[in-house]
XYZ file of C-alpha atoms in Angstrom:
751
model
C -11.865 -52.335 15.946
C -12.413 -48.646 16.649
C -15.023 -46.715 14.657
C -13.522 -45.273 11.427
C -13.408 -41.470 11.422
C -12.878 -39.545 8.235
C -12.678 -42.854 6.432
C -9.488 -43.631 8.364
C -8.296 -46.772 10.061
C -5.390 -47.133 12.441
C -1.978 -46.971 10.818
C -1.224 -50.501 12.059
C -4.393 -51.816 10.413
C -3.552 -50.072 7.124
C -0.006 -51.363 7.308
C -1.241 -54.899 7.815
C -3.643 -54.608 4.949
C -0.940 -53.189 2.705
C 1.678 -55.765 3.621
C -0.205 -59.023 3.120
C -1.659 -58.756 -0.375
C 1.312 -59.017 -2.691
C -0.357 -61.057 -5.341
C -3.733 -62.157 -4.078
C -6.200 -60.521 -1.700
C -6.444 -59.911 2.020
C -8.695 -62.063 4.055
C -11.251 -60.594 6.360
C -9.713 -62.405 9.332
C -6.475 -60.465 8.945
C -8.177 -57.471 10.514
C -9.122 -59.330 13.689
C -5.645 -58.771 15.096
C -5.176 -56.281 17.915
C -4.266 -52.709 16.976
C -1.087 -52.852 19.029
C 0.085 -56.148 17.554
C 3.212 -55.943 15.409
C 2.672 -56.252 11.706
C 4.235 -59.420 10.315
C 7.042 -58.653 7.903
C 8.241 -60.630 4.946
C 11.664 -62.289 5.169
C 13.051 -59.711 2.775
C 11.535 -56.927 4.810
C 13.083 -58.302 8.056
C 16.530 -58.376 6.505
C 16.185 -54.802 5.240
C 14.917 -53.657 8.612
C 17.910 -55.181 10.398
C 20.324 -53.499 8.022
C 18.555 -50.172 8.498
C 18.693 -50.454 12.252
C 22.419 -51.151 12.067
C 23.010 -48.135 9.807
C 20.992 -45.753 11.960
C 22.611 -47.071 15.153
C 26.092 -46.437 13.685
C 25.048 -42.924 12.605
C 23.762 -41.974 16.020
C 26.877 -43.423 17.709
C 29.126 -41.449 15.396
C 27.347 -38.257 16.409
C 27.540 -39.022 20.106
C 23.764 -39.450 20.493
C 21.888 -41.978 22.547
C 20.161 -44.676 20.548
C 16.584 -43.823 21.496
C 15.266 -43.928 17.929
C 12.052 -45.771 17.298
C 14.001 -47.621 14.621
C 15.694 -49.736 17.341
C 12.583 -50.218 19.411
C 11.305 -53.744 19.695
C 7.762 -52.436 19.218
C 8.509 -50.468 16.002
C 6.638 -51.546 12.954
C 8.158 -51.975 9.506
C 6.307 -48.873 8.395
C 7.990 -46.819 11.126
C 11.359 -48.230 10.019
C 10.586 -47.057 6.539
C 9.771 -43.453 7.447
C 12.931 -43.251 9.579
C 14.990 -44.472 6.647
C 13.229 -41.980 4.372
C 14.230 -39.044 6.582
C 17.782 -40.350 6.918
C 18.237 -40.886 3.173
C 16.558 -37.620 2.275
C 19.015 -35.675 4.448
C 22.027 -37.660 3.293
C 21.527 -38.740 -0.305
C 18.633 -36.890 -1.880
C 19.621 -33.249 -1.578
C 19.593 -33.024 -5.347
C 15.823 -33.392 -5.374
C 15.364 -29.884 -3.999
C 18.653 -27.994 -3.629
C 19.898 -28.766 -7.133
C 16.930 -26.979 -8.578
C 18.393 -23.714 -7.374
C 16.889 -20.377 -6.675
C 16.061 -19.624 -10.302
C 14.268 -22.927 -10.769
C 12.078 -22.169 -7.766
C 11.340 -18.714 -9.115
C 10.399 -20.125 -12.500
C 8.112 -22.662 -10.875
C 6.526 -19.975 -8.751
C 5.989 -17.825 -11.825
C 4.463 -20.712 -13.762
C 2.198 -21.495 -10.844
C 0.944 -17.899 -10.791
C 0.421 -17.932 -14.563
C -1.495 -21.204 -14.426
C -3.755 -19.908 -11.670
C -4.490 -16.785 -13.696
C -5.114 -18.828 -16.856
C -7.495 -21.075 -14.997
C -9.449 -18.121 -13.589
C -10.033 -15.551 -16.303
C -11.781 -13.222 -13.861
C -8.377 -12.493 -12.282
C -6.950 -11.380 -15.622
C -10.120 -9.448 -16.428
C -10.163 -7.689 -13.047
C -6.457 -6.844 -13.334
C -6.784 -5.480 -16.863
C -9.929 -3.574 -15.933
C -8.155 -2.041 -12.934
C -5.124 -1.182 -15.049
C -7.339 0.398 -17.707
C -9.331 2.359 -15.118
C -6.219 3.630 -13.339
C -4.558 4.543 -16.625
C -7.701 6.269 -17.861
C -8.129 8.275 -14.661
C -4.440 9.139 -14.322
C -3.877 9.951 -17.975
C -7.071 11.997 -18.084
C -5.839 14.039 -15.131
C -2.411 14.580 -16.672
C -3.880 15.451 -20.063
C -6.384 17.886 -18.557
C -3.632 19.793 -16.761
C -1.398 19.578 -19.839
C -4.177 20.864 -22.095
C -4.822 23.749 -19.719
C -1.121 24.541 -19.821
C -1.083 24.324 -23.632
C -4.163 26.499 -23.985
C -2.642 29.100 -21.667
C 0.564 29.187 -23.719
C -1.365 29.327 -26.992
C -3.566 32.145 -25.752
C -0.448 33.933 -24.581
C 1.194 33.485 -27.990
C -1.928 34.739 -29.781
C -2.106 37.726 -27.475
C 1.562 38.425 -28.094
C 1.053 38.259 -31.860
C -1.992 40.551 -31.681
C -0.027 43.005 -29.546
C 2.724 42.869 -32.151
C 0.146 43.480 -34.857
C -1.202 46.601 -33.146
C 2.253 47.860 -32.303
C 3.596 47.115 -35.767
C 0.619 48.771 -37.424
C 1.263 51.973 -35.508
C 4.939 51.897 -36.368
C 4.297 51.045 -39.989
C 1.754 53.811 -40.366
C 4.334 56.234 -39.110
C 6.710 54.847 -41.718
C 4.048 55.258 -44.424
C 3.315 58.888 -43.586
C 5.542 60.107 -46.452
C 3.450 57.998 -48.818
C 0.202 59.564 -47.657
C 1.711 63.056 -47.477
C 2.847 62.861 -51.068
C -0.601 61.752 -52.167
C -2.225 64.767 -50.452
C 0.230 67.161 -52.047
C -0.527 65.804 -55.486
C -4.229 66.297 -54.891
C -3.837 69.821 -53.539
C -1.327 70.939 -56.137
C -3.252 69.746 -59.137
C -2.129 72.685 -61.273
C 1.432 71.373 -61.167
C 0.846 67.705 -61.912
C -2.463 67.946 -63.740
C -2.436 66.527 -67.244
C 0.444 64.158 -66.656
C -1.706 60.952 -66.601
C -3.435 61.784 -69.872
C -0.177 62.579 -71.652
C 1.497 59.374 -70.424
C -1.554 57.285 -71.334
C -1.086 58.282 -74.951
C 2.470 56.953 -75.035
C 2.940 53.507 -76.524
C 3.835 50.527 -74.336
C 7.111 48.960 -75.398
C 7.772 45.399 -74.341
C 11.087 44.624 -76.031
C 13.204 47.680 -75.315
C 13.967 47.083 -71.663
C 13.648 44.096 -69.268
C 10.213 45.416 -68.274
C 7.219 46.946 -69.984
C 8.154 50.574 -70.683
C 6.703 53.839 -72.000
C 8.794 56.638 -73.411
C 8.065 59.577 -71.044
C 10.525 62.024 -72.527
C 9.172 65.560 -72.339
C 6.865 64.640 -69.466
C 8.905 63.215 -66.636
C 11.951 65.371 -67.324
C 9.951 68.594 -67.469
C 11.684 71.117 -65.111
C 8.294 72.551 -64.193
C 7.422 69.194 -62.734
C 10.807 68.169 -61.387
C 11.448 71.315 -59.366
C 8.303 71.298 -57.186
C 8.419 67.520 -56.842
C 12.014 67.382 -55.598
C 11.326 70.196 -53.169
C 8.263 68.461 -51.688
C 9.908 65.003 -51.628
C 13.052 66.322 -49.925
C 10.969 68.026 -47.249
C 8.879 64.912 -46.606
C 11.953 62.670 -46.443
C 13.683 64.981 -44.038
C 10.721 65.263 -41.691
C 9.875 61.553 -41.733
C 12.333 60.507 -39.017
C 13.265 57.616 -41.305
C 16.884 58.505 -41.937
C 18.650 55.857 -43.992
C 15.360 53.899 -44.010
C 13.318 55.898 -46.540
C 15.620 55.707 -49.543
C 13.333 56.935 -52.360
C 10.013 58.732 -52.987
C 8.317 58.310 -56.376
C 5.311 59.423 -58.412
C 3.733 57.232 -61.116
C 1.044 59.107 -63.120
C -1.296 56.645 -64.818
C 0.704 53.889 -63.075
C 3.929 54.684 -64.964
C 7.039 55.538 -62.935
C 7.896 59.141 -63.714
C 9.374 61.219 -60.877
C 11.872 59.909 -58.234
C 13.694 61.583 -55.354
C 16.555 61.388 -54.939
C 17.220 60.134 -58.433
C 20.734 59.186 -57.434
C 20.794 58.526 -53.662
C 24.224 58.530 -52.055
C 23.377 60.009 -48.662
C 21.774 56.839 -47.244
C 24.618 54.479 -48.171
C 28.215 53.925 -47.139
C 31.379 52.807 -48.869
C 30.551 54.588 -52.132
C 27.303 52.728 -52.653
C 24.426 54.568 -54.285
C 20.911 54.014 -55.636
C 20.248 55.360 -59.157
C 16.571 55.150 -60.202
C 16.857 56.904 -63.545
C 16.862 53.615 -65.446
C 13.405 52.762 -64.008
C 11.769 55.930 -65.428
C 8.965 54.792 -67.778
C 8.255 51.455 -66.003
C 4.552 50.617 -66.554
C 3.454 49.234 -63.181
C -0.136 48.599 -64.287
C 0.736 46.463 -67.324
C 4.131 44.912 -66.563
C 3.368 41.224 -65.806
C 5.642 41.001 -62.772
C 4.170 44.069 -61.082
C 0.644 44.406 -62.398
C -1.098 42.243 -59.780
C -0.068 44.419 -56.844
C -0.565 47.691 -58.729
C -3.990 46.763 -60.046
C -5.081 45.574 -56.585
C -4.099 48.983 -55.223
C -6.401 50.676 -57.721
C -9.286 48.271 -57.367
C -9.370 48.189 -53.593
C -8.327 51.786 -52.990
C -5.734 50.919 -50.384
C -2.015 50.896 -49.987
C 0.010 47.792 -50.845
C 3.440 46.700 -49.790
C 5.657 44.602 -51.993
C 8.873 42.935 -50.938
C 11.260 42.453 -49.389
C 13.245 42.473 -52.601
C 16.899 43.107 -53.291
C 17.803 46.392 -54.954
C 20.858 45.948 -57.169
C 22.891 48.730 -58.696
C 24.993 47.298 -61.451
C 26.306 44.063 -59.959
C 26.264 45.260 -56.357
C 23.385 44.978 -53.904
C 22.657 48.288 -52.281
C 19.546 47.279 -50.297
C 19.350 43.638 -49.310
C 15.772 43.878 -48.080
C 13.687 46.645 -49.573
C 9.913 47.062 -49.415
C 7.898 49.082 -51.922
C 4.759 50.813 -50.656
C 2.156 52.067 -53.172
C -0.887 54.228 -52.603
C -3.502 55.197 -55.232
C -4.275 58.879 -55.850
C -7.858 59.460 -57.006
C -8.652 62.016 -59.753
C -12.277 62.553 -60.841
C -11.106 63.895 -64.176
C -9.016 60.880 -65.116
C -9.971 57.199 -65.324
C -8.151 53.972 -66.045
C -9.567 50.749 -67.463
C -8.611 47.710 -65.392
C -10.095 44.357 -66.369
C -12.966 46.014 -68.226
C -13.933 48.476 -65.521
C -13.102 52.158 -65.220
C -11.584 53.499 -62.003
C -10.960 57.100 -60.975
C -7.205 57.182 -60.890
C -4.479 59.818 -61.193
C -1.588 57.505 -60.371
C 0.535 56.098 -57.538
C 2.651 57.569 -54.822
C 5.495 55.186 -54.014
C 8.106 54.904 -51.271
C 11.132 52.596 -51.106
C 12.319 51.665 -47.613
C 15.109 49.563 -46.194
C 13.081 46.859 -44.440
C 16.006 45.471 -42.468
C 16.656 48.825 -40.825
C 12.934 49.350 -40.322
C 12.678 46.035 -38.452
C 15.521 47.068 -36.196
C 13.713 50.311 -35.531
C 10.582 48.362 -34.635
C 12.552 46.029 -32.356
C 10.648 42.873 -33.395
C 13.403 40.489 -32.337
C 13.618 41.986 -28.869
C 9.821 42.117 -28.604
C 9.476 38.325 -28.909
C 12.787 37.381 -27.321
C 11.624 38.855 -24.003
C 9.193 35.906 -23.691
C 11.537 33.302 -25.149
C 9.511 33.096 -28.350
C 10.429 32.665 -31.982
C 8.499 34.427 -34.748
C 8.102 34.522 -38.502
C 6.281 37.144 -40.585
C 5.224 36.174 -44.098
C 3.504 37.879 -46.975
C 1.638 36.271 -49.890
C 2.244 37.958 -53.247
C 0.006 37.489 -56.263
C 2.122 37.306 -59.427
C 1.404 36.755 -63.110
C 3.017 34.047 -65.174
C 4.566 35.824 -68.196
C 4.098 32.800 -70.411
C 0.547 31.764 -69.581
C -0.741 35.018 -68.153
C -2.192 33.177 -65.162
C -1.894 34.447 -61.609
C 0.068 32.501 -59.041
C 0.954 33.054 -55.406
C 4.296 33.338 -53.710
C 4.846 33.348 -49.973
C 7.758 35.493 -48.895
C 9.310 35.753 -45.449
C 9.528 39.446 -44.573
C 10.764 39.100 -40.981
C 11.885 36.272 -38.735
C 13.909 35.442 -35.655
C 17.192 33.570 -35.835
C 15.608 30.188 -35.012
C 12.297 30.659 -36.785
C 12.903 27.459 -38.759
C 11.906 25.429 -35.691
C 8.342 26.754 -35.843
C 5.703 24.313 -37.048
C 1.937 24.135 -36.922
C 2.205 22.195 -33.657
C 4.394 24.631 -31.725
C 3.164 28.006 -33.035
C 0.067 30.095 -33.659
C -0.618 32.380 -36.625
C -2.389 35.721 -36.773
C -3.422 37.640 -39.887
C -1.974 41.119 -39.572
C -4.044 44.221 -40.263
C -1.025 46.292 -41.138
C -1.022 45.660 -44.853
C -2.582 43.896 -47.780
C -1.705 40.718 -49.606
C -1.845 38.349 -46.660
C 0.604 39.374 -44.013
C 0.743 36.617 -41.411
C 2.640 36.591 -38.131
C 3.489 33.186 -36.628
C 4.815 33.025 -33.083
C 5.577 30.119 -30.778
C 8.064 28.243 -28.668
C 10.801 25.944 -29.853
C 9.792 23.364 -27.238
C 6.139 23.701 -28.225
C 3.117 24.421 -26.107
C 3.080 20.969 -24.553
C 4.628 21.044 -21.069
C 7.866 19.148 -20.572
C 6.320 17.099 -17.775
C 3.478 15.764 -19.949
C 5.340 12.709 -21.256
C 6.898 11.855 -17.918
C 3.555 12.357 -16.228
C 1.955 9.854 -18.587
C 4.820 7.411 -18.088
C 4.568 7.682 -14.305
C 0.795 7.187 -14.459
C 1.192 4.037 -16.559
C 3.931 2.699 -14.292
C 1.882 3.489 -11.205
C -1.187 1.827 -12.701
C 0.947 -1.159 -13.647
C 2.322 -1.492 -10.116
C -1.088 -1.167 -8.476
C -2.628 -3.589 -10.963
C 0.175 -6.054 -10.332
C -0.399 -5.790 -6.595
C -4.098 -6.444 -7.163
C -3.202 -9.353 -9.449
C -0.984 -10.896 -6.782
C -3.663 -10.384 -4.120
C -6.266 -12.056 -6.338
C -3.908 -14.901 -7.250
C -2.949 -15.431 -3.610
C -6.590 -15.322 -2.552
C -7.541 -17.779 -5.275
C -4.608 -19.981 -4.358
C -5.812 -20.069 -0.768
C -9.316 -20.855 -1.969
C -8.017 -23.717 -4.105
C -6.130 -25.050 -1.121
C -9.291 -24.850 0.991
C -11.332 -26.530 -1.730
C -8.887 -29.435 -1.663
C -9.419 -29.766 2.039
C -13.174 -29.166 2.233
C -16.200 -28.942 -0.066
C -17.119 -25.440 -1.264
C -20.415 -25.360 0.622
C -18.606 -26.171 3.883
C -16.079 -23.408 3.253
C -18.871 -20.908 2.679
C -20.506 -21.882 5.956
C -17.200 -21.495 7.786
C -16.732 -18.073 6.215
C -20.192 -17.117 7.437
C -19.067 -17.955 10.950
C -20.922 -21.247 11.527
C -19.249 -22.989 14.458
C -20.885 -26.380 14.064
C -21.109 -27.903 10.616
C -22.805 -31.280 10.296
C -24.324 -32.641 7.098
C -26.129 -35.895 6.391
C -26.335 -37.710 3.091
C -28.901 -40.465 3.066
C -27.367 -42.313 0.133
C -23.704 -41.547 -0.454
C -21.139 -43.780 -2.168
C -17.648 -44.290 -0.718
C -14.553 -45.579 -2.536
C -11.579 -47.129 -0.713
C -8.379 -48.350 -2.365
C -4.871 -49.258 -1.319
C -1.608 -50.289 -2.961
C -1.028 -54.016 -2.751
C 2.249 -54.963 -1.089
C 2.882 -51.432 0.134
C 5.509 -52.399 2.739
C 7.356 -54.816 0.471
C 7.386 -52.275 -2.323
C 8.725 -49.594 0.005
C 11.576 -51.863 1.054
C 12.596 -52.473 -2.542
C 12.702 -48.798 -3.620
C 14.690 -45.784 -2.579
C 12.555 -43.566 -0.350
C 12.674 -40.594 -2.701
C 11.658 -42.769 -5.667
C 8.870 -44.323 -3.647
C 7.467 -40.936 -2.646
C 7.681 -39.692 -6.247
C 5.892 -42.820 -7.443
C 3.090 -42.310 -4.901
C 2.842 -38.673 -5.947
C 2.480 -39.614 -9.608
C -0.238 -42.137 -8.915
C -2.205 -39.959 -6.556
C -1.957 -36.920 -8.801
C -3.426 -39.005 -11.612
C -6.207 -40.044 -9.229
C -6.740 -36.382 -8.308
C -7.292 -35.550 -11.955
C -9.800 -38.365 -12.229
C -11.760 -36.987 -9.268
C -12.105 -33.707 -11.158
C -13.090 -35.538 -14.325
C -15.855 -37.542 -12.646
C -17.049 -34.907 -10.183
C -16.303 -36.802 -6.980
C -14.585 -35.639 -3.798
C -11.264 -36.852 -2.525
C -11.482 -37.187 1.240
C -7.859 -37.957 2.038
C -4.916 -40.319 1.569
C -3.556 -42.363 4.448
C -0.322 -44.022 3.474
C -1.253 -46.312 0.597
C -4.990 -45.748 1.039
C -6.988 -43.389 -1.212
C -10.556 -42.419 -0.240
C -13.191 -40.836 -2.481
C -16.866 -40.030 -1.941
C -19.968 -38.874 -3.750
C -21.670 -36.414 -3.377
C -18.809 -34.313 -4.620
C -18.638 -30.952 -6.363
C -21.580 -31.983 -8.542
C -23.696 -32.814 -5.433
C -24.559 -36.168 -6.983
C -26.132 -38.601 -4.543
C -27.935 -41.902 -4.915
C -27.726 -43.478 -8.349
C -25.836 -40.576 -9.966
C -23.234 -40.560 -7.186
C -22.737 -44.312 -7.417
C -22.236 -44.049 -11.191
C -19.616 -41.332 -10.809
C -17.669 -43.250 -8.153
C -17.797 -46.484 -10.187
C -16.547 -44.770 -13.331
C -13.789 -43.109 -11.301
C -12.779 -46.533 -9.939
C -12.668 -48.042 -13.450
C -10.476 -45.230 -14.750
C -8.198 -45.535 -11.700
C -7.791 -49.261 -12.352
C -7.001 -48.633 -16.010
C -4.360 -46.084 -15.062
C -2.647 -48.385 -12.572
C -2.799 -51.290 -15.014
C -0.682 -49.361 -17.538
C 1.477 -47.406 -15.101
C 5.189 -48.205 -14.665
C 7.841 -46.511 -12.571
C 11.356 -47.502 -13.606
C 9.804 -50.615 -15.184
C 8.186 -51.523 -11.853
C 4.457 -52.258 -11.859
C 2.122 -51.664 -8.940
C -1.295 -53.107 -8.115
C -4.232 -51.733 -6.196
C -7.459 -53.194 -4.939
C -10.582 -51.182 -4.315
C -13.955 -51.360 -2.661
C -17.166 -49.359 -3.004
C -20.167 -49.174 -0.697
C -23.304 -47.006 -0.654
C -25.392 -45.843 2.254
C -25.976 -43.042 4.737
C -23.030 -40.985 5.992
C -22.547 -37.981 8.220
C -19.921 -35.359 7.391
C -18.669 -32.377 9.315
C -15.771 -30.201 10.395
C -13.853 -31.251 13.499
C -11.668 -28.858 15.478
C -11.099 -25.111 15.515
C -7.322 -24.568 15.567
C -6.786 -27.012 12.688
C -10.240 -27.803 11.305
C -10.598 -31.141 9.543
C -13.416 -32.198 7.228
C -14.236 -35.860 7.665
C -17.023 -38.404 7.199
C -18.495 -40.899 9.625
C -20.830 -43.834 9.496
C -21.210 -47.535 8.953
C -20.982 -46.999 5.191
C -17.408 -45.772 5.641
C -16.453 -48.949 7.488
C -18.292 -51.097 4.977
C -16.472 -49.548 2.006
C -13.189 -50.178 3.837
C -14.209 -53.862 4.195
C -15.002 -53.989 0.470
C -11.449 -52.855 -0.135
C -9.693 -55.088 2.365
C -11.566 -58.232 1.290
C -11.081 -57.583 -2.416
C -8.488 -58.754 -4.889
C -5.632 -57.017 -6.695
C -6.733 -54.972 -9.701
C -10.383 -55.658 -8.883
C -13.221 -53.401 -7.748
C -15.579 -54.920 -5.225
C -18.872 -53.212 -4.445
C -21.691 -53.773 -2.008
C -25.135 -55.041 -2.933
C -26.712 -51.604 -2.556
C -24.109 -50.075 -4.879
C -24.767 -52.847 -7.394
C -28.481 -52.036 -7.375
C -27.810 -48.354 -7.935
C -25.470 -49.064 -10.848
C -27.991 -51.358 -12.500
C -30.560 -48.562 -12.391
C -28.292 -46.209 -14.322
C -30.095 -44.781 -17.334
C -26.906 -43.881 -19.148
C -24.427 -46.706 -18.611
C -24.443 -50.488 -18.666
C -22.061 -51.690 -15.974
C -20.490 -55.115 -16.266
C -21.252 -56.514 -12.849
C -20.183 -59.988 -11.754
C -21.373 -61.450 -8.512
C -18.559 -62.701 -6.311
C -18.635 -66.480 -5.907
C -16.211 -68.293 -3.639
C -14.013 -71.180 -4.711
C -16.525 -73.564 -3.183
C -19.328 -71.985 -5.185
C -20.720 -70.128 -2.190
C -22.205 -66.656 -2.731
C -20.881 -63.707 -0.762
C -18.105 -63.250 1.796
C -17.861 -62.926 5.525
C -17.452 -59.303 6.612
C -16.393 -58.507 10.154
C -19.268 -57.151 12.191
C -21.765 -57.754 9.365
C -21.648 -61.454 8.646
C -22.329 -62.809 5.188
C -22.608 -60.115 2.547
C -23.260 -60.462 -1.161
C -20.780 -58.442 -3.225
C -20.117 -57.808 -6.895
C -17.088 -57.144 -9.073
C -17.289 -54.088 -11.343
C -15.526 -55.132 -14.561
C -16.410 -52.283 -16.928
C -19.073 -49.978 -18.307
C -20.482 -48.837 -21.606
C -22.898 -46.130 -22.614
C -26.397 -47.281 -23.372
C -26.926 -44.920 -26.293
C -23.868 -46.285 -28.074
C -23.874 -49.923 -27.185
C -20.131 -50.209 -27.073
C -17.342 -48.923 -24.930
C -14.202 -49.791 -23.110
C -13.622 -50.221 -19.454
C -14.192 -46.955 -17.671
C -15.000 -45.085 -20.901
C -17.343 -42.085 -21.049
C -19.121 -41.417 -24.297
C -20.637 -37.995 -24.804
C -24.092 -38.791 -26.011
C -25.701 -35.506 -25.133
C -26.638 -36.496 -21.588
C -25.639 -34.586 -18.489
C -23.064 -37.194 -17.560
C -21.772 -37.256 -21.097
C -21.411 -33.508 -21.079
C -19.611 -33.729 -17.777
C -17.184 -36.178 -19.323
C -16.482 -33.870 -22.244
C -15.732 -31.028 -19.856
C -13.701 -33.261 -17.570
C -11.617 -34.544 -20.449
C -10.684 -30.978 -21.299
C -9.740 -30.403 -17.669
C -7.694 -33.552 -17.493
C -5.858 -32.801 -20.701
C -5.216 -29.220 -19.675
C -3.022 -29.013 -16.567
C -3.618 -25.282 -16.306
C -7.263 -25.953 -15.486
C -6.429 -28.729 -13.060
C -6.160 -27.679 -9.381
C -3.185 -29.970 -8.934
C -1.466 -28.339 -11.837
C -2.427 -24.931 -10.523
C -0.681 -25.627 -7.253
C 2.438 -26.982 -8.879
C 2.776 -24.111 -11.315
C 4.770 -26.198 -13.774
C 4.314 -28.009 -17.055
C 3.940 -31.745 -16.844
C 7.043 -33.527 -18.115
C 7.672 -37.242 -17.816
C 11.129 -37.659 -16.360
C 12.592 -40.316 -14.073
C 12.575 -39.153 -10.490
C 10.222 -36.240 -11.203
C 6.508 -35.612 -10.773
C 4.200 -36.598 -13.612
C 0.444 -36.497 -14.172
C -1.715 -38.059 -16.843
C -5.172 -37.666 -18.262
C -7.234 -40.456 -19.730
C -6.245 -39.144 -23.183
C -2.555 -39.985 -22.632
C -0.657 -43.253 -22.749
C 0.809 -44.211 -19.354
C 4.570 -43.682 -19.358
C 7.199 -46.347 -19.341
C 9.525 -44.622 -16.905
């Protein structure tokens, strides 16, 4: 018999071994046949083979093809007949296995496979999220920096515009207030005319219930022709020279803060359509003491500055004559006359007052056009301090004194505010843009950055998943340390293990079973069994070498690099779990049987080939483990004497070992090429620290092996962490004619 390479025997030898043991065990002499000798078939198998040959011959004749198929060859084995029938049936009858799933089903499976790979390798998710976060942070930071610069530039521009408006408005307003200041200077310089008026008015009683305002009777003072004549002459001259036609509607004097002289008393020249402004009714109004006007008037005296009140509506009778009027007051100092305000005396002759049409003044200023040139909206407000007539307490009122048509759109976010220096009582100018200072491309820039980061992160995710998928595929073909050496460029890889343990198993009655089942069902059954075995290799930390037909080969050292006693224990526990699985497994109510063999000893492993490298193992131990399998019995595990010694030395498990005794009471069996060998059956195992256990059971008792079992159980019960599940990318569902996998925590299905 040729030397076994990679744990493999010739396909004829495997076929013979699989075909003879339907209920018992293969004899060692069955392997003495020549490799090119035809495998004997059962009567049922011969009949099936004849029918298959007839069917295939008819098919080829119908297609006009020569009958050169190996199916009709006299030297074809039953196994070759089977694979031919599998291909024929798969093309003809089993299209529903793949095509019926459809494009969407394949996409869903592919998606699930990607998700499972990512779930099993958290570093992929972490790297993807980290990349996404970094790209978003860098991109958004760049967009926000440029957007903030743009916002700051617009805000600075709006502030500059408001300050320019403040300076410009102050100049214009001062021009408009020249009559107020001129009248004050005339009063000071012409003291002989107006001297004595404050003292005389001060002596008049304040009346609070005669008119709607607090009033003093100024008869004999304010209607004195000696006062009226010079005043009207001066006021008319100032009004005429002011360049405020139809804007300056009235000039007034208020000695001791009481309204006394007005010009014109009945103004008709500044109004159309018969409208007029008659101020005679206001003569005697006490501006210092009247609750609705005292705050502004007193502030004028205290702070020695002009004040502006309004805009207010001036009504004559029931008709409004000035919709928006502002009242400017200016204090005139007189060292010979004082007034007591809030317990303090102030040098005070009285007020000079002007009434102006604010709406016309704004048009003269051109405020709307000033801001409209830059596409801006504006709002000018003034805060008035008023007195509550009931409680006497001061309160504040904010009045809008000028605004653009769409000033209502201004908010704190899209405008800036500047305190104006043009007047008292809190004049504030707010200016901004309806669309705000934030650039229109800011939101879209952020969206594009996030989408770009998402796309790049997804590409990285797919690269990492694909790379990991390739690594998983390599790890199923070769041990990790071998892959690393290949990646380093090592051309020759040879490793020696002085005491490895090899497991061989095969399905009993493989050929007969294949003849009784549809090819697709048979392949699905094999896939279910071998996937369950694959999970057990992960659980026990052993390496699957390969499957050849019905043969399954496992070795230790595996991923855990366990050799000697530890490796033998892992392989034995794997074998026990595999036997338990097969014992309870059914496919369409059909039961299968396996037999297995284990041997320990030195092996050599390495990678063969360059175009299609293959990891395989060599050595007498490989052949010996194959003999332990072929000379065993169904649903039994036979091990060599060396393996038995290693298992007995286990410090963690008690293995139930039974020496094999022949029917004649003779110890051992004859093994080809080795003679008489003593072998043992492995019937079960239990943990030593617990003293009880079931066949193939791990108990986590705090030992390294126990901890490995706890981890492996999690892996086996979690398909996402299982490499087989990672490749499939699907959940595990038990359905007839579909793939299924089990862990040791699940009951075998009755399919």
